[in-house]
Amino acid sequence: MARAKLPRSPSEGKAGPGGGPAGATAPEEPHGLSPLLPAPGGGSVGSDVGQRLQAEESSLDSSLSQVQVEFYVNENTFKERLKLFFIKNQRSSLRIRVFNFSLKLLTCLLYIVRVLLDDPGQGIGCWGCEKRNYTFNDSSSQINWAPILWVERRMALWVIQVVVAVISFLETMLLIYLSYKGNIWEQIFRVPFVLEMINTLPFIITIFWPPLRNLFIPVFLNCWLAKHALENMINDFHRAILRTQSAMSNQVVILFCTLLCLLFTGTCGIQHLERAGENLSLLTAFYFCIVTFSTVGYGDVTPKIWPSQLLVVVMICVALVVLPLQFEELVYLWMERQKSGGNYSRHRAQTEKHVVLCVSSLKIDLLMDFLNEFYAHPRLQDYYVIILCPAEMDMQVRRVLQIPLWSQRVIYLQGSALKDQDLMRAKMDNGEACFLLSSRNEVDRTAADHQTILRAWAVKDFAPNCPLYVQILKPENKFHVKFADHVVCEEECKFAMLALNCICPATSTLITLLVHTSRGQEGQESPEQWQRTYGRCSGNEVYHIRMGDSKFFREYEGKSFTYAAFHAHKKYGVCLIGLKREQHKSILLNPGPRHTLAASDTCFYINITKEENSAFVFAQEERRKQRAGPGPHLPVRSILASMGTVAMDLQNAECRPSQSSAGSKLALPSENGSGSRRPSIAPVLELADNSALLPCDLLTDQSEDEVTPSDEEGLSAVEYVKGYPPNSPYIGSSPTLCHLLPVKAPFCCLRLDKGCEHNSYEDAKAYGFKNKLIIVSAETAGNGLYNFIVPLRAYYRPRRELNPIVLLLDNRPDRHFLEAICCFPMVYYMEGSVDNLDSLLQCGIIYADNLVVVDKESTMSAEEDYMADAKTIVNVQTMFRLFPSLSITTELTHPSNMRFMQFRAKDSYSLALSKLEKRERENGSNLAFMFRLPFAAGRVFSISMLDTLLYQSFVKDYMITITRLLLGLDTTPGSGYLCAMKIGEDDLWIRTYGRLFQKLCSSSAEVPIGIYRTESHVFTEPQDLRAQSQISVNMEGCEDMRQAPGPWEAQVGPGGGGSTQGRHADGDDPVEHPLLRRKSLSWARKLSRKGSQPAKTPAAAERISQQRLSLCQRSERQELSELVKNRMKHLGLPTTGYEDIANLTASDVMNRVNLGYLQDEISDQQNTLSYVLINPPPDTTLKPNDIVYLIRSDPLAHVAGSSPSHKLSCNPETRDETQL
């Protein structure tokens, strides 16, 4: 309803001269009147000014005469206003409900007071009548109805009950009037209305008829009205405060109220009816009802008259009908609550600490990785984990969460992060952190990222103060969640790690071990020495401490960074890798010797445990070591003791001079080469000496300018420049100084297998690359693949060591991606698949040292769990058979599938490792898969291993930054980078890791952090298996197998390296014949049976004999070699670059390219294996082919401080000697 007001126009009052309004100081613009129209009427002499004033006056009068209209939201009637107050408005309606509920409770309380004050022995009768006494006669069947009809009600009590009854009656009639919608009978026959009339009308009648004031009125029935009012009051209460209450709690309240009402009604009814019987008290009646409803039935109290007996029957029937319905509803809601997970109480959220894990689908592997890593930290043991997932909990997750270890600390809530109600259930606003994980198993990873972004926005909108830890799959979506406290982009880290795997072997294993929490106890019960050493070093993690508060580094205040790094490792066994200034937010890895430590610096170091958990034992440890003598390895303790002092200048030892002066070796000091004294190493200076450490200007790269490219290098002879890539494929990529082409390459020149007008090369051989290729097999050219190229083309990589990169793509890349990579040198692409041998040969796999197989998005999801990697594993197994000398790095969806990489059915050693893995998992290890040989060697990687990086950042907020610096994703000015160097035969004069630490710190200011070790290994099969193998072969071989030694026997001898260890020297034993193959023997037996028949001609018999001999001497390796060569000839490719594995021993292949591990193709025995040692003790002996991980200081930090016109050459001892 609208109400209009007509205000009095000011124009009707006073007016100034000329008809204008009084007090008008400035004319206003006319409304609704065009200035081009003539003003009606004249008041001026006809001038334009007069017309203008007249128009303004008319416009003002018209505007002041407008009607003001007030609009009402509701109908402005008396009934609607009452309805708004009593029903529609939540807060006022809640007050009415509370008042009504209080009235009903008051009536029940007044009834109890009346019963306690009433004594039937004093006489019974109406108001003002003569009181008569009645006694109960057991033998008589007649019932005296007077005690039932009349009660004693005192005057004051009657007045109160009448007042309450009148108020209740008026309220009920008002609500009936307000809720009337045309059907009056529907309102009258409602149960609450009937009960209300029974309990109020008799009291109103007694006002006008006094004798009825002692009439019995069943006021106790108001308990049901109180229950009804309580239900409405709860609904209005939660509607008023805009909070959702679980239906479970509401149903529990309703059930409890129903039980109370049944008991109260039964107690009052039995007590009143038994007034005509044994006159029971309220307590006795209550006792009888409890015994009856609980089905115990002692029989000591029983109803004596038939009305009370009938009431008991009615009450039991009502209970049998009402209570099962209530329990059924409660059980149904309980089951639904078990599915949805219920709520996390507000009281617990305020008194306990909790974090929220938001995922779209929860798998058991993801859950266990999170729980094991999160609760691995001692200070997080009292935290609760709230899991918010829209999917229903599956059986595996339900089974795990029922374990007592997790059931008391993990709460599963089914709900969506986009709903405020579900976020309120999880108490997100009180949470310590929120982890948002993407579903990486989705086929459309972009859609999965979009869901994660919306969840992040919803959480930030609901709880802006809750720290966010977000996982994003695609790098182009990262900038949408840049407001989060910590963000991990999966594809960025994955491709950068795979790229570093090609130049720093097993970088993926190194990073994975660093970001996992471990105690270093894995493998300590193993009989294998390498497993004990590898497991102990895997417990090293990154920690931080303020230098002024540290016992490790406090004594090095005012010293150079390299001096502190070396002496801390020598004295305490800790590896100082970086620091952060108090006034700066950037973390610097190995800032170099020119950086002086301050007490306010935050030091980052690698150690088994943090300093706060360490005990320092100095003199006692030294005396113990002197008594015990030099041991091979120190025992593992939970405390950190002194790692011992490594002598840097040992006497009475013979010096072996360097055999080569190449820059890739650690130079041997010439002054100590006489042989009377073992060579010494220069000490690490406390402060940097400019004369000892010359800055190496990598921008000029003078050492590379001296190398003149040959004519055979083709396009590699083009001069490169250093600069920042002009085109970034996505927003948020960190700018990195790289080697670039002077002019962008045309898109047609990026195609490897097709010539163009600029060049006619159609295969990798024609390009004449100097270095081996790096091939990447991917499904699509996503933006993450850009991060594979950048670390391999970073400015600190020497130009002569740049490897050509070939992208083997299933789908053709778009122009946006080609525009981003066309500025990088020696980057090509080709359309093809990794499961096609022709594609592999065309992209130059025989000229490659590294092949990276990236997991395809289309195969990440499968109907059966863990089957998503089936195609990838089989393809890699085929390539391993075809190209055994190729280093293959594979990405898997599920880490548990790594046991199938390079699988052999009769590999007893892999079976032993599988048992070790199960034992470590039973012991509660978070790294049970670490002993799998493909993982230890860095040949297999799963991105789910890096999930712990996000979890660990909750305790160590610097881990993501340090990891990105190590991977080269971020380049902070003054921060170092990760590289590697190889230990050759001529470098073994250093002998120990501690001496190598000093050599690197004193000469090139590099900080080593670990070793990648490749060593020979022999696993002897059980005797029963070997004997069985001998018997079967001897029976099948017969005398035909005793042939002359073949080329394998001629090359594989006592000095054949790792592949010959474990074999017997007797070449006549058919078991040890290297060309023995069951398949060849079966073919030979068939030919021998055919040959036993009479030959038609001597020529045919000779031909069959030659075939039999050639089949016996032909191995599976030779068959595969012939297959590859035939395909190369068919494609028109030269076969000169393909080396047959028959001409290579295992040690030859290991020296040519580090495989990580290699299984002999013939004996099926493990010959070489590789593993990573993080921060080994200083007395660790160096071995040939060890690869040392280094953090090299930033060269640009020194270049910036020098004059641009004054160029200093790079000292070969400081830089070139440590190149891989």
Coordinates of N, CA, C and O in Angstrom, one line a residue, residues 265-337:
T265 N 3.4 -37.1 31.4 CA 1.9 -37.4 31.2 C 1.5 -38.7 31.9 O 0.5 -38.7 32.6
G266 N 2.3 -39.7 31.8 CA 2.0 -41.0 32.5 C 2.1 -40.8 34.0 O 1.2 -41.3 34.7
T267 N 3.1 -40.1 34.5 CA 3.2 -39.9 36.0 C 2.0 -39.2 36.5 O 1.3 -39.6 37.5
C268 N 1.7 -38.0 35.9 CA 0.5 -37.2 36.4 C -0.8 -37.9 36.2 O -1.7 -37.9 37.1
G269 N -1.0 -38.6 35.1 CA -2.2 -39.3 34.9 C -2.4 -40.5 35.9 O -3.5 -40.6 36.4
I270 N -1.4 -41.3 36.1 CA -1.5 -42.4 37.0 C -1.7 -41.9 38.4 O -2.6 -42.4 39.2
Q271 N -1.0 -40.9 38.8 CA -1.2 -40.3 40.2 C -2.6 -39.8 40.4 O -3.2 -40.0 41.5
H272 N -3.2 -39.1 39.4 CA -4.5 -38.6 39.6 C -5.6 -39.7 39.6 O -6.5 -39.6 40.5
L273 N -5.5 -40.6 38.7 CA -6.5 -41.7 38.6 C -6.4 -42.6 39.9 O -7.5 -43.1 40.3
E274 N -5.2 -42.7 40.4 CA -5.1 -43.6 41.6 C -5.6 -42.9 42.9 O -5.5 -43.5 43.9
R275 N -6.0 -41.6 42.8 CA -6.7 -41.0 43.9 C -7.9 -41.8 44.4 O -8.3 -41.8 45.6
A276 N -8.5 -42.4 43.4 CA -9.7 -43.3 43.7 C -9.2 -44.7 44.0 O -10.1 -45.6 44.3
G277 N -7.9 -45.0 44.1 CA -7.4 -46.3 44.4 C -6.5 -46.2 45.7 O -7.0 -45.8 46.7
E278 N -5.2 -46.5 45.5 CA -4.3 -46.5 46.6 C -3.7 -45.1 46.9 O -2.9 -45.0 47.8
N279 N -4.1 -44.1 46.1 CA -3.6 -42.7 46.4 C -2.1 -42.6 46.3 O -1.4 -42.4 47.4
L280 N -1.5 -42.9 45.1 CA -0.1 -42.8 45.0 C 0.4 -41.4 45.0 O -0.2 -40.5 44.6
S281 N 1.7 -41.3 45.4 CA 2.3 -40.0 45.4 C 3.0 -39.8 44.0 O 3.1 -40.7 43.2
L282 N 3.4 -38.6 43.7 CA 4.1 -38.3 42.4 C 5.3 -39.1 42.2 O 5.6 -39.6 41.1
L283 N 6.1 -39.3 43.3 CA 7.4 -40.0 43.2 C 7.1 -41.5 42.9 O 7.8 -42.1 42.1
T284 N 6.1 -42.0 43.6 CA 5.7 -43.4 43.3 C 5.2 -43.6 41.9 O 5.5 -44.6 41.2
A285 N 4.4 -42.7 41.5 CA 3.9 -42.8 40.1 C 5.1 -42.7 39.1 O 5.1 -43.4 38.0
F286 N 6.0 -41.8 39.3 CA 7.1 -41.7 38.4 C 8.0 -42.9 38.4 O 8.4 -43.4 37.4
Y287 N 8.1 -43.5 39.6 CA 8.9 -44.8 39.7 C 8.1 -45.9 38.9 O 8.8 -46.7 38.1
F288 N 6.8 -45.9 39.0 CA 6.1 -46.9 38.2 C 6.2 -46.7 36.7 O 6.4 -47.7 35.9
C289 N 6.2 -45.5 36.3 CA 6.3 -45.2 34.8 C 7.7 -45.6 34.3 O 7.9 -46.2 33.2
I290 N 8.7 -45.3 35.1 CA 10.1 -45.7 34.6 C 10.2 -47.2 34.5 O 10.8 -47.7 33.6
V291 N 9.7 -47.9 35.5 CA 9.8 -49.4 35.5 C 9.0 -50.0 34.4 O 9.4 -50.9 33.7
T292 N 7.9 -49.4 34.1 CA 7.0 -49.9 33.0 C 7.6 -49.6 31.6 O 7.7 -50.5 30.8
F293 N 8.1 -48.4 31.4 CA 8.6 -48.0 30.1 C 9.9 -48.7 29.8 O 10.3 -48.9 28.6
S294 N 10.7 -49.0 30.8 CA 11.9 -49.7 30.6 C 11.7 -51.2 30.5 O 12.7 -51.9 30.4
T295 N 10.5 -51.7 30.5 CA 10.1 -53.1 30.4 C 10.7 -54.0 31.4 O 10.9 -55.2 31.2
V296 N 11.0 -53.4 32.6 CA 11.5 -54.2 33.7 C 10.4 -54.8 34.4 O 10.3 -56.1 34.6
G297 N 9.4 -54.0 34.9 CA 8.2 -54.5 35.5 C 8.4 -55.3 36.8 O 8.1 -56.5 36.8
Y298 N 8.8 -54.6 37.9 CA 9.0 -55.4 39.1 C 7.6 -55.9 39.7 O 7.6 -56.9 40.4
G299 N 6.6 -55.1 39.5 CA 5.3 -55.5 40.1 C 5.0 -55.1 41.5 O 3.9 -55.4 42.0
D300 N 5.9 -54.3 42.1 CA 5.6 -53.9 43.5 C 4.6 -52.7 43.5 O 3.9 -52.5 44.5
V301 N 4.5 -52.0 42.4 CA 3.5 -50.9 42.3 C 2.6 -51.2 41.1 O 3.2 -51.3 39.9
T302 N 1.3 -51.4 41.2 CA 0.4 -51.7 40.1 C -0.8 -50.8 40.2 O -1.2 -50.4 41.3
P303 N -1.4 -50.4 39.1 CA -2.7 -49.7 39.2 C -3.8 -50.6 39.7 O -3.9 -51.8 39.3
K304 N -4.7 -50.0 40.5 CA -5.7 -50.8 41.2 C -7.1 -50.7 40.5 O -7.9 -51.6 40.6
I305 N -7.4 -49.6 39.8 CA -8.7 -49.4 39.2 C -8.5 -49.5 37.7 O -7.4 -49.2 37.1
W306 N -9.6 -49.8 37.0 CA -9.5 -49.9 35.6 C -9.2 -48.6 34.8 O -8.6 -48.7 33.7
P307 N -9.6 -47.4 35.2 CA -9.2 -46.2 34.4 C -7.7 -46.0 34.4 O -7.1 -45.7 33.3
S308 N -7.0 -46.3 35.5 CA -5.6 -46.1 35.5 C -4.9 -47.2 34.7 O -3.9 -47.0 34.0
Q309 N -5.5 -48.4 34.8 CA -5.0 -49.5 33.9 C -5.2 -49.2 32.5 O -4.3 -49.5 31.6
L310 N -6.3 -48.6 32.1 CA -6.6 -48.2 30.7 C -5.6 -47.2 30.3 O -5.0 -47.2 29.2
L311 N -5.3 -46.2 31.2 CA -4.3 -45.2 30.8 C -2.9 -45.8 30.6 O -2.2 -45.3 29.7
V312 N -2.5 -46.8 31.4 CA -1.2 -47.4 31.2 C -1.2 -48.1 29.8 O -0.2 -48.0 29.1
V313 N -2.3 -48.7 29.4 CA -2.3 -49.4 28.1 C -2.2 -48.3 27.0 O -1.5 -48.5 26.0
V314 N -2.9 -47.3 27.2 CA -2.9 -46.2 26.1 C -1.5 -45.6 26.0 O -0.9 -45.4 24.9
M315 N -0.8 -45.4 27.2 CA 0.5 -44.8 27.2 C 1.5 -45.7 26.5 O 2.4 -45.3 25.8
I316 N 1.4 -47.0 26.8 CA 2.3 -48.0 26.2 C 2.1 -48.0 24.7 O 3.1 -48.1 23.9
C317 N 0.9 -48.0 24.3 CA 0.6 -48.0 22.8 C 1.2 -46.7 22.2 O 1.7 -46.8 21.1
V318 N 0.9 -45.6 22.8 CA 1.5 -44.4 22.2 C 3.0 -44.4 22.2 O 3.6 -44.0 21.2
A319 N 3.6 -44.9 23.2 CA 5.1 -45.0 23.2 C 5.6 -46.0 22.1 O 6.6 -45.7 21.5
L320 N 4.9 -47.1 21.9 CA 5.3 -48.0 20.9 C 5.1 -47.4 19.5 O 5.8 -47.9 18.6
V321 N 4.3 -46.5 19.3 CA 4.1 -45.9 18.0 C 5.0 -44.7 17.8 O 5.7 -44.5 16.8
V322 N 5.1 -43.8 18.8 CA 5.8 -42.5 18.7 C 7.3 -42.8 18.8 O 8.1 -42.3 17.9
L323 N 7.8 -43.5 19.8 CA 9.2 -43.6 20.0 C 9.9 -44.3 18.8 O 11.0 -43.9 18.4
P324 N 9.4 -45.4 18.2 CA 10.1 -46.0 17.1 C 10.2 -45.0 15.9 O 11.3 -45.0 15.2
L325 N 9.2 -44.2 15.7 CA 9.3 -43.3 14.6 C 10.4 -42.2 14.9 O 11.2 -41.9 14.0
Q326 N 10.5 -41.8 16.1 CA 11.5 -40.9 16.5 C 12.9 -41.5 16.4 O 13.8 -40.9 15.8
F327 N 13.1 -42.7 16.8 CA 14.3 -43.4 16.7 C 14.7 -43.7 15.3 O 15.9 -43.6 14.9
E328 N 13.8 -44.0 14.4 CA 14.0 -44.2 13.0 C 14.6 -43.0 12.4 O 15.6 -43.0 11.6
E329 N 13.9 -41.9 12.7 CA 14.4 -40.6 12.1 C 15.8 -40.3 12.6 O 16.7 -39.8 11.9
L330 N 16.0 -40.6 13.9 CA 17.3 -40.3 14.5 C 18.4 -41.2 13.9 O 19.5 -40.7 13.5
V331 N 18.1 -42.4 13.6 CA 19.1 -43.3 13.0 C 19.4 -42.9 11.6 O 20.6 -42.9 11.1
Y332 N 18.4 -42.5 10.9 CA 18.6 -42.1 9.5 C 19.5 -40.8 9.5 O 20.4 -40.7 8.6
L333 N 19.2 -39.9 10.3 CA 20.0 -38.7 10.4 C 21.4 -39.0 10.8 O 22.4 -38.4 10.4
W334 N 21.6 -40.0 11.7 CA 22.9 -40.4 12.1 C 23.7 -41.0 11.0 O 24.9 -40.7 10.8
M335 N 23.0 -41.8 10.2 CA 23.7 -42.4 9.0 C 24.1 -41.3 8.0 O 25.2 -41.3 7.4
E336 N 23.2 -40.4 7.8 CA 23.5 -39.2 6.9 C 24.7 -38.4 7.5 O 25.5 -37.9 6.7
R337 N 24.7 -38.3 8.8 CA 25.8 -37.5 9.4 C 27.1 -38.2 9.2 O 28.1 -37.6 9.1

